[in-house]
Short mmCIF file of C-alpha atoms and ligand atoms in Angstrom, two decimals:
data_model
loop_
_atom_site.label_atom_id
_atom_site.label_comp_id
_atom_site.label_asym_id
_atom_site.label_seq_id
_atom_site.Cartn_x
_atom_site.Cartn_y
_atom_site.Cartn_z
CA MET A 1 -15.24 1.26 66.13
CA ASP A 2 -18.37 -0.76 65.44
CA SER A 3 -19.17 -2.46 62.12
CA LYS A 4 -21.56 0.28 61.05
CA SER A 5 -19.06 3.12 61.54
CA LEU A 6 -16.23 1.08 60.04
CA PHE A 7 -18.30 0.33 56.94
CA LYS A 8 -19.15 4.01 56.59
CA LYS A 9 -15.50 5.01 56.76
CA ALA A 10 -14.41 2.08 54.56
CA GLN A 11 -16.78 3.23 51.80
CA THR A 12 -14.92 6.55 51.62
CA LEU A 13 -11.58 4.76 51.30
CA MET A 14 -12.30 1.67 49.17
CA PRO A 15 -14.84 1.12 46.38
CA GLY A 16 -17.88 -0.33 48.10
CA GLY A 17 -15.92 -0.34 51.35
CA VAL A 18 -14.26 -3.67 50.51
CA ASN A 19 -11.20 -5.28 48.96
CA SER A 20 -13.19 -8.02 47.19
CA PRO A 21 -16.72 -7.32 45.89
CA LEU A 22 -18.80 -10.12 47.48
CA ARG A 23 -17.74 -9.03 50.95
CA ALA A 24 -19.95 -5.96 50.62
CA CYS A 25 -22.99 -8.27 51.18
CA LYS A 26 -25.02 -6.63 48.40
CA TYR A 27 -26.39 -9.99 47.25
CA VAL A 28 -27.92 -10.57 50.65
CA GLN A 29 -29.23 -7.02 50.86
CA ALA A 30 -27.22 -6.31 54.00
CA GLU A 31 -24.15 -4.54 55.33
CA PRO A 32 -21.02 -6.53 56.18
CA VAL A 33 -19.88 -7.22 59.72
CA PHE A 34 -16.22 -6.42 60.34
CA ILE A 35 -14.26 -9.30 61.83
CA ALA A 36 -12.04 -8.72 64.84
CA ASN A 37 -10.67 -12.21 65.41
CA ALA A 38 -11.20 -15.89 64.71
CA LYS A 39 -10.46 -19.18 66.44
CA GLY A 40 -11.46 -22.72 65.64
CA ALA A 41 -14.90 -22.81 64.03
CA TYR A 42 -15.79 -19.31 65.25
CA ILE A 43 -15.34 -15.68 64.27
CA TRP A 44 -16.06 -12.57 66.34
CA ASP A 45 -17.04 -9.22 64.90
CA VAL A 46 -15.83 -5.85 66.18
CA ASP A 47 -19.06 -5.53 68.20
CA GLY A 48 -18.13 -8.66 70.14
CA ARG A 49 -20.71 -10.97 68.58
CA GLN A 50 -19.66 -14.59 68.01
CA TYR A 51 -20.58 -16.57 64.90
CA ILE A 52 -20.22 -20.18 63.80
CA ASP A 53 -18.22 -19.72 60.60
CA TYR A 54 -19.22 -21.60 57.42
CA VAL A 55 -17.15 -19.41 55.08
CA HIS A 56 -13.73 -20.07 56.59
CA SER A 57 -12.08 -17.40 54.47
CA TRP A 58 -13.79 -18.90 51.38
CA GLY A 59 -12.16 -22.27 51.88
CA PRO A 60 -8.58 -22.07 53.16
CA GLN A 61 -9.34 -22.67 56.84
CA ILE A 62 -10.39 -26.32 56.59
CA LEU A 63 -8.58 -26.96 59.91
CA GLY A 64 -10.40 -24.06 61.55
CA HIS A 65 -8.89 -20.72 62.47
CA GLN A 66 -5.58 -20.66 64.33
CA ASP A 67 -4.90 -24.37 64.17
CA PRO A 68 -2.15 -24.67 66.83
CA ALA A 69 0.33 -26.51 64.58
CA VAL A 70 -0.17 -24.07 61.70
CA SER A 71 0.14 -21.01 63.94
CA LYS A 72 3.25 -22.41 65.56
CA ALA A 73 4.89 -23.09 62.18
CA ALA A 74 4.06 -19.60 60.92
CA HIS A 75 5.39 -17.94 64.08
CA ALA A 76 8.60 -19.96 63.90
CA ALA A 77 9.04 -18.96 60.24
CA ILE A 78 8.50 -15.25 60.98
CA ASP A 79 11.30 -15.44 63.54
CA LEU A 80 13.63 -16.48 60.70
CA GLY A 81 12.66 -13.54 58.50
CA SER A 82 9.50 -12.81 56.56
CA SER A 83 10.76 -12.73 52.96
CA TYR A 84 14.08 -13.32 51.21
CA GLY A 85 13.43 -13.16 47.48
CA ALA A 86 15.83 -16.10 47.22
CA PRO A 87 15.35 -19.89 47.34
CA CYS A 88 14.52 -21.30 50.78
CA TYR A 89 13.95 -24.65 52.47
CA GLY A 90 10.19 -24.19 52.89
CA GLU A 91 9.52 -24.11 49.13
CA VAL A 92 11.20 -27.46 48.63
CA ALA A 93 9.48 -29.04 51.62
CA LEU A 94 6.01 -27.87 50.57
CA ALA A 95 6.55 -28.84 46.92
CA GLU A 96 7.68 -32.32 47.96
CA GLU A 97 4.59 -32.76 50.13
CA ILE A 98 2.23 -31.53 47.39
CA GLN A 99 3.85 -33.92 44.92
CA ARG A 100 3.42 -36.82 47.32
CA LEU A 101 -0.29 -36.04 47.72
CA ILE A 102 -0.96 -35.12 44.07
CA PRO A 103 1.46 -37.28 42.01
CA SER A 104 0.41 -35.71 38.67
CA MET A 105 2.20 -32.54 39.83
CA GLU A 106 5.67 -33.78 38.86
CA MET A 107 6.97 -30.19 38.92
CA MET A 108 5.37 -27.03 40.20
CA ARG A 109 5.77 -23.32 40.76
CA MET A 110 4.59 -21.36 43.81
CA VAL A 111 2.82 -18.03 43.36
CA SER A 112 0.86 -15.81 45.73
CA SER A 113 -2.79 -16.32 44.74
CA GLY A 114 -5.14 -18.61 42.85
CA THR A 115 -5.50 -15.91 40.20
CA GLU A 116 -1.78 -16.01 39.49
CA ALA A 117 -1.81 -19.81 39.38
CA THR A 118 -4.55 -20.08 36.74
CA MET A 119 -3.25 -17.12 34.72
CA SER A 120 0.22 -18.69 34.61
CA ALA A 121 -1.10 -22.17 33.81
CA LEU A 122 -3.01 -20.74 30.83
CA ARG A 123 0.11 -18.92 29.60
CA LEU A 124 2.11 -22.12 29.95
CA ALA A 125 -0.48 -24.19 28.08
CA ARG A 126 -0.42 -21.63 25.27
CA GLY A 127 3.38 -21.44 25.23
CA TYR A 128 3.70 -25.23 25.26
CA THR A 129 1.19 -25.89 22.46
CA GLY A 130 1.82 -22.76 20.42
CA ARG A 131 -1.98 -22.29 20.28
CA ASN A 132 -4.14 -19.40 21.49
CA LYS A 133 -7.70 -20.63 21.99
CA PHE A 134 -8.92 -22.33 25.14
CA VAL A 135 -12.17 -23.71 26.51
CA LYS A 136 -13.69 -22.34 29.71
CA PHE A 137 -16.99 -23.21 31.37
CA ILE A 138 -19.66 -20.63 32.08
CA GLY A 139 -20.00 -20.20 35.84
CA ASN A 140 -16.53 -21.60 36.57
CA TYR A 141 -14.30 -19.00 38.23
CA HIS A 142 -10.57 -19.03 37.70
CA GLY A 143 -9.61 -15.76 39.35
CA HIS A 144 -9.71 -12.36 37.70
CA ALA A 145 -7.16 -12.51 34.87
CA ASP A 146 -8.55 -10.86 31.70
CA SER A 147 -8.86 -13.99 29.52
CA PHE A 148 -11.12 -15.70 32.06
CA LEU A 149 -13.50 -12.76 32.44
CA ALA A 150 -15.58 -13.68 29.45
CA ALA A 151 -19.33 -13.71 29.06
CA ALA A 152 -21.35 -15.86 26.70
CA GLY A 153 -21.69 -13.97 23.42
CA SER A 154 -22.56 -15.57 20.11
CA ALA A 155 -22.43 -19.35 19.71
CA VAL A 156 -18.64 -19.58 19.52
CA ALA A 157 -16.92 -16.32 20.50
CA ALA A 158 -17.06 -14.82 23.98
CA THR A 159 -17.58 -11.17 24.88
CA PRO A 160 -15.83 -9.31 27.73
CA GLY A 161 -17.43 -10.17 31.07
CA THR A 162 -16.48 -6.80 32.58
CA PRO A 163 -15.56 -3.31 31.38
CA GLY A 164 -11.80 -3.06 31.05
CA VAL A 165 -11.27 -6.33 29.19
CA PRO A 166 -10.63 -5.81 25.45
CA GLU A 167 -12.63 -7.89 22.98
CA GLU A 168 -9.34 -8.97 21.41
CA VAL A 169 -8.35 -10.65 24.67
CA VAL A 170 -11.45 -12.82 25.04
CA LYS A 171 -11.84 -13.66 21.37
CA HIS A 172 -9.70 -16.72 22.09
CA THR A 173 -11.91 -17.82 24.98
CA LEU A 174 -14.37 -20.53 23.92
CA LEU A 175 -17.28 -20.97 26.31
CA ALA A 176 -19.44 -23.96 27.10
CA HIS A 177 -21.91 -24.74 29.84
CA TYR A 178 -20.70 -26.96 32.66
CA ASN A 179 -21.57 -30.62 32.09
CA ASP A 180 -22.22 -29.94 28.38
CA LEU A 181 -19.69 -32.26 26.77
CA ASP A 182 -21.33 -31.91 23.35
CA ALA A 183 -20.64 -28.17 23.33
CA VAL A 184 -16.96 -28.85 24.04
CA LYS A 185 -16.88 -31.47 21.28
CA ALA A 186 -18.33 -28.88 18.91
CA HIS A 187 -15.53 -26.43 19.76
CA PHE A 188 -12.94 -29.13 19.04
CA ALA A 189 -14.68 -30.14 15.80
CA GLU A 190 -14.54 -26.51 14.67
CA SER A 191 -11.05 -25.53 15.83
CA GLY A 192 -9.36 -28.50 17.53
CA SER A 193 -5.89 -27.73 16.16
CA GLU A 194 -6.02 -24.20 17.63
CA ILE A 195 -7.11 -25.08 21.17
CA ALA A 196 -4.31 -24.89 23.75
CA CYS A 197 -6.25 -26.19 26.73
CA ILE A 198 -9.45 -26.83 28.60
CA ILE A 199 -9.59 -25.33 32.07
CA VAL A 200 -12.24 -26.68 34.41
CA GLU A 201 -13.17 -26.77 38.07
CA PRO A 202 -13.42 -30.57 38.49
CA ALA A 203 -16.25 -29.90 40.92
CA ALA A 204 -17.50 -26.36 40.43
CA GLY A 205 -17.58 -24.20 43.54
CA ASN A 206 -18.26 -20.70 42.27
CA MET A 207 -21.85 -21.02 41.04
CA GLY A 208 -22.68 -22.80 44.23
CA LEU A 209 -21.46 -26.37 44.33
CA VAL A 210 -22.10 -28.16 41.03
CA LEU A 211 -20.84 -31.70 40.57
CA PRO A 212 -19.57 -33.11 37.28
CA ASN A 213 -21.96 -35.55 35.60
CA ASP A 214 -20.74 -39.10 35.06
CA GLY A 215 -18.38 -39.14 32.10
CA PHE A 216 -17.97 -35.35 31.86
CA LEU A 217 -14.39 -35.13 33.17
CA GLN A 218 -13.35 -38.30 31.34
CA GLY A 219 -14.81 -36.81 28.15
CA LEU A 220 -12.68 -33.69 28.62
CA ARG A 221 -9.63 -35.86 29.27
CA ASP A 222 -10.24 -37.82 26.06
CA LEU A 223 -10.75 -34.70 23.93
CA CYS A 224 -7.52 -33.15 25.18
CA THR A 225 -5.55 -36.35 24.58
CA GLU A 226 -6.99 -36.74 21.10
CA HIS A 227 -6.29 -33.15 20.02
CA GLY A 228 -2.98 -32.54 21.80
CA ALA A 229 -4.51 -29.95 24.13
CA VAL A 230 -3.62 -29.51 27.79
CA LEU A 231 -6.20 -30.43 30.44
CA ILE A 232 -6.04 -28.03 33.41
CA PHE A 233 -7.89 -28.88 36.61
CA ASP A 234 -8.43 -25.73 38.63
CA GLU A 235 -8.33 -27.29 42.09
CA VAL A 236 -8.05 -24.02 44.01
CA ILE A 237 -11.16 -25.05 45.97
CA THR A 238 -11.20 -28.83 45.52
CA GLY A 239 -7.51 -29.45 46.30
CA PHE A 240 -7.20 -31.12 49.73
CA ARG A 241 -10.95 -30.66 50.25
CA LEU A 242 -12.55 -33.37 48.11
CA SER A 243 -9.90 -35.83 49.29
CA PRO A 244 -6.26 -35.59 50.44
CA GLY A 245 -5.33 -35.76 46.75
CA GLY A 246 -8.06 -33.40 45.58
CA ALA A 247 -10.71 -33.92 42.91
CA GLN A 248 -8.33 -35.81 40.63
CA GLN A 249 -7.90 -38.50 43.25
CA ARG A 250 -11.60 -38.58 44.12
CA PHE A 251 -12.76 -38.84 40.47
CA ASN A 252 -9.69 -40.76 39.29
CA ILE A 253 -8.96 -38.53 36.29
CA THR A 254 -5.43 -37.21 35.72
CA PRO A 255 -5.06 -33.70 34.31
CA ASP A 256 -1.90 -32.41 32.62
CA LEU A 257 -1.73 -29.32 34.82
CA THR A 258 -3.28 -28.51 38.20
CA THR A 259 -3.78 -25.16 39.90
CA LEU A 260 -3.97 -24.87 43.68
CA GLY A 261 -4.62 -22.09 46.19
CA LYS A 262 -6.75 -21.52 49.28
CA ILE A 263 -6.01 -24.57 51.51
CA ILE A 264 -2.32 -24.89 50.52
CA GLY A 265 -1.58 -21.50 52.08
CA GLY A 266 -3.01 -22.38 55.49
CA GLY A 267 -4.60 -18.91 55.55
CA PHE A 268 -1.65 -17.08 53.97
CA PRO A 269 -1.53 -15.86 50.35
CA VAL A 270 -0.36 -18.82 48.24
CA GLY A 271 -1.14 -20.30 44.87
CA CYS A 272 0.61 -23.04 42.94
CA TYR A 273 0.50 -24.54 39.47
CA GLY A 274 2.16 -27.67 38.26
CA GLY A 275 1.90 -30.90 36.36
CA LYS A 276 3.74 -32.92 33.76
CA ARG A 277 7.49 -32.38 33.82
CA GLU A 278 7.57 -32.15 30.03
CA ILE A 279 5.15 -29.21 30.12
CA MET A 280 6.56 -27.50 33.22
CA GLU A 281 10.05 -27.47 31.72
CA HIS A 282 8.76 -24.88 29.28
CA MET A 283 8.81 -22.37 32.16
CA ALA A 284 11.73 -19.93 32.44
CA PRO A 285 14.54 -20.28 33.26
CA VAL A 286 14.54 -23.81 31.77
CA GLY A 287 12.18 -22.92 28.92
CA GLY A 288 10.96 -19.73 27.38
CA VAL A 289 7.61 -19.03 29.10
CA PHE A 290 8.01 -16.16 31.57
CA GLN A 291 6.45 -15.86 35.01
CA ALA A 292 7.90 -14.43 38.22
CA GLY A 293 6.94 -13.14 41.67
CA THR A 294 8.62 -11.01 44.36
CA LEU A 295 6.86 -12.87 47.18
CA SER A 296 6.57 -16.28 45.45
CA GLY A 297 7.54 -19.09 47.80
CA ASN A 298 7.26 -16.76 50.78
CA PRO A 299 8.81 -18.62 53.75
CA VAL A 300 5.99 -17.86 56.22
CA ALA A 301 3.31 -19.00 53.77
CA MET A 302 5.32 -22.11 52.87
CA ALA A 303 5.65 -23.07 56.56
CA ALA A 304 1.93 -22.55 57.20
CA GLY A 305 1.03 -24.50 54.05
CA LEU A 306 3.28 -27.41 54.93
CA ALA A 307 1.95 -27.56 58.49
CA THR A 308 -1.60 -27.55 57.09
CA LEU A 309 -0.98 -30.45 54.70
CA LYS A 310 0.74 -32.45 57.45
CA ARG A 311 -2.13 -31.86 59.86
CA LEU A 312 -4.66 -32.92 57.22
CA GLN A 313 -3.11 -36.37 57.17
CA ASP A 314 -4.53 -37.04 60.62
CA CYS A 315 -7.99 -35.82 59.61
CA ASP A 316 -10.88 -38.16 58.91
CA TYR A 317 -12.28 -36.98 55.56
CA ALA A 318 -14.94 -39.70 55.43
CA ALA A 319 -16.31 -38.82 58.86
CA LEU A 320 -16.50 -35.10 58.05
CA GLU A 321 -18.22 -35.91 54.76
CA ALA A 322 -20.86 -38.01 56.53
CA ARG A 323 -21.49 -35.34 59.17
CA THR A 324 -21.66 -32.61 56.52
CA LYS A 325 -24.15 -34.66 54.49
CA LYS A 326 -26.36 -35.05 57.54
CA LEU A 327 -26.22 -31.31 58.31
CA ALA A 328 -26.98 -30.36 54.70
CA GLU A 329 -29.87 -32.82 54.41
CA GLU A 330 -31.42 -31.71 57.68
CA LEU A 331 -31.15 -28.03 56.66
CA THR A 332 -32.82 -28.90 53.36
CA ALA A 333 -35.61 -30.77 55.15
CA ILE A 334 -36.20 -27.79 57.46
CA MET A 335 -36.53 -25.37 54.51
CA THR A 336 -38.78 -27.80 52.63
CA GLU A 337 -41.04 -28.01 55.67
CA LYS A 338 -41.31 -24.23 55.58
CA GLY A 339 -42.61 -24.45 52.01
CA GLN A 340 -39.39 -23.31 50.33
CA ALA A 341 -38.31 -25.01 47.11
CA VAL A 342 -34.72 -26.10 47.79
CA SER A 343 -32.25 -28.29 45.98
CA LEU A 344 -29.08 -29.67 47.56
CA ASN A 345 -25.66 -30.40 46.05
CA HIS A 346 -23.07 -31.92 48.38
CA ILE A 347 -19.63 -33.49 48.29
CA ALA A 348 -17.01 -33.92 51.02
CA SER A 349 -17.03 -30.85 53.31
CA ALA A 350 -18.85 -28.54 50.89
CA PHE A 351 -22.49 -28.09 49.98
CA THR A 352 -24.90 -25.59 48.48
CA MET A 353 -28.55 -25.55 49.40
CA TYR A 354 -30.06 -23.68 46.44
CA PHE A 355 -33.39 -21.94 46.73
CA SER A 356 -34.46 -23.59 43.50
CA ASP A 357 -37.23 -25.95 42.41
CA VAL A 358 -34.96 -27.75 39.94
CA PRO A 359 -31.65 -29.60 40.50
CA VAL A 360 -28.67 -27.33 39.70
CA THR A 361 -26.19 -28.69 37.14
CA ASN A 362 -24.99 -25.52 35.41
CA MET A 363 -24.94 -21.71 35.53
CA ILE A 364 -28.39 -21.23 33.97
CA GLU A 365 -30.01 -23.19 36.79
CA SER A 366 -27.78 -21.58 39.42
CA GLY A 367 -28.62 -18.13 38.08
CA ASN A 368 -32.36 -18.84 38.34
CA CYS A 369 -32.29 -19.38 42.10
CA ASN A 370 -34.41 -17.25 44.40
CA ALA A 371 -31.97 -14.58 45.60
CA ASP A 372 -34.57 -12.93 47.86
CA ALA A 373 -35.24 -16.17 49.74
CA TYR A 374 -31.50 -16.66 50.22
CA ALA A 375 -31.13 -13.06 51.48
CA THR A 376 -33.90 -13.65 54.05
CA TYR A 377 -32.30 -16.91 55.16
CA TRP A 378 -28.81 -15.36 55.35
CA GLN A 379 -29.89 -12.30 57.36
CA GLN A 380 -31.82 -14.32 59.93
CA MET A 381 -29.05 -16.90 60.27
CA LEU A 382 -26.49 -14.09 60.81
CA ALA A 383 -28.71 -12.52 63.47
CA GLN A 384 -28.65 -15.88 65.27
CA GLY A 385 -24.86 -16.21 65.13
CA ILE A 386 -24.46 -18.31 61.98
CA TYR A 387 -22.07 -16.86 59.39
CA LEU A 388 -22.85 -18.09 55.86
CA ALA A 389 -21.46 -16.97 52.49
CA PRO A 390 -23.05 -13.64 51.55
CA ALA A 391 -24.40 -14.92 48.22
CA GLY A 392 -26.60 -17.87 47.27
CA PHE A 393 -24.20 -19.02 44.56
CA GLU A 394 -21.39 -19.96 46.94
CA CYS A 395 -20.39 -23.07 48.87
CA THR A 396 -21.04 -23.67 52.53
CA PHE A 397 -17.82 -25.12 53.92
CA THR A 398 -17.55 -27.28 57.00
CA SER A 399 -14.19 -27.75 58.72
CA PHE A 400 -12.57 -30.40 60.84
CA VAL A 401 -13.21 -28.35 63.99
CA HIS A 402 -16.98 -27.90 63.67
CA THR A 403 -18.58 -29.93 66.45
CA ASP A 404 -21.90 -31.75 66.44
CA GLU A 405 -23.06 -29.07 68.85
CA ASP A 406 -22.19 -26.36 66.28
CA PHE A 407 -24.24 -28.22 63.69
CA GLU A 408 -27.16 -28.62 66.12
CA LYS A 409 -27.10 -24.87 66.89
CA THR A 410 -27.12 -24.19 63.16
CA LEU A 411 -30.19 -26.40 62.64
CA GLU A 412 -31.86 -24.78 65.64
CA ALA A 413 -31.33 -21.34 64.04
CA ALA A 414 -32.62 -22.56 60.68
CA ARG A 415 -35.83 -23.80 62.32
CA LYS A 416 -36.51 -20.24 63.50
CA VAL A 417 -36.14 -18.60 60.08
CA THR A 418 -39.39 -17.15 58.73
CA PHE A 419 -40.02 -16.20 55.09
C1 PLP B 1 -10.77 -18.62 44.62
C2 PLP B 1 -10.54 -19.23 43.29
C3 PLP B 1 -9.58 -18.76 42.40
C4 PLP B 1 -8.82 -17.47 42.64
O1 PLP B 1 -8.01 -17.53 43.75
P1 PLP B 1 -7.56 -16.14 44.46
O2 PLP B 1 -6.59 -16.59 45.51
O3 PLP B 1 -8.80 -15.52 44.99
O4 PLP B 1 -6.93 -15.31 43.40
C5 PLP B 1 -9.32 -19.48 41.25
N1 PLP B 1 -10.00 -20.60 40.97
C6 PLP B 1 -10.95 -21.08 41.79
C7 PLP B 1 -11.64 -22.36 41.45
C8 PLP B 1 -11.27 -20.40 42.96
O5 PLP B 1 -12.25 -20.85 43.76
#
């Protein structure tokens, strides 16, 4: 079946025809292509068209699709059984490797998605401190657990960000704009002894890429230390992408808890949260905070994750960063030449070229971008075999398998876009 027929049928079976809303391509005023297979830097749709992939499953596939070592490890694990619901070797091996790369994760717990990781880290921070309130940044995404789905209401209290979330649940969620340290200080001045934690994307990747201003993360660290609150870095995107040790290594700030996902699963469903032993020992069965999972520590996912982290040790992060910077800057120059107002944020192997005439440092600026211009750009790039994220407020990810030729083809396509 072709993409068009599949989408038609899918819409009768799933809301919007998709299992995650952005995939429906509404933001780019288009219909999704259905993917048949993927290898290296490329994906093929069911109509046989090939694309250079800059989504890479929204981040996990930093080694490209079907990395031989990762595939081999996953196949070998499947041959030993796909799930036991009992302790296995792979969990220990992956945990040991994560701890080596991210030393602040003295203890950890595997789960099956980033959503579970952040939800559990919040519960732990609350259980550990005996406090209910927490600070979250507008435009940061921490998965879809109720407490995080809060919209900016009055100055202090949040309102539900979606139908289905009770007001009582988000009344403990304190919001601030990203990079606005003064707003966080105000929350602590007002209710410091009631705040369990701050959760933050140490480089934000869900309102496009937004980098922390100098002193922002350190300011959060200091506030948490001063008030006995837990600092949670949500590194579901930044872990193993910003550096082998994630954003905390790159920015040299140590959180109390870290959440991981995406890359650590090597393309399989995995999340993980961990941090200070003293805090983690509040988890059952050692402590009283409950969290569990039928498929947690799944042996196939553990094997793929471990193989991914091992492979990443041979990868040249600095070289990919330099090549990504060049690609992003050349794309930006091409759009500028066409008379488009664009603004670029880049770090490591991630960038967002915003259709915006101001630099983007928070959600207000990200939200003001020209969605129509992005839709035009996206549609014409797709038609030329370049697969970009189907929304302007997402990251473009490069991987270790993208070649210079892939980048040149991408620039060639961008030159042909007309607005
Ligand atoms: C993707 C993401 C999540 C949620 O992970 P899922 O595996 O989709 O549940 C949480 N936090 C951040 C920063 C993310 O980018």
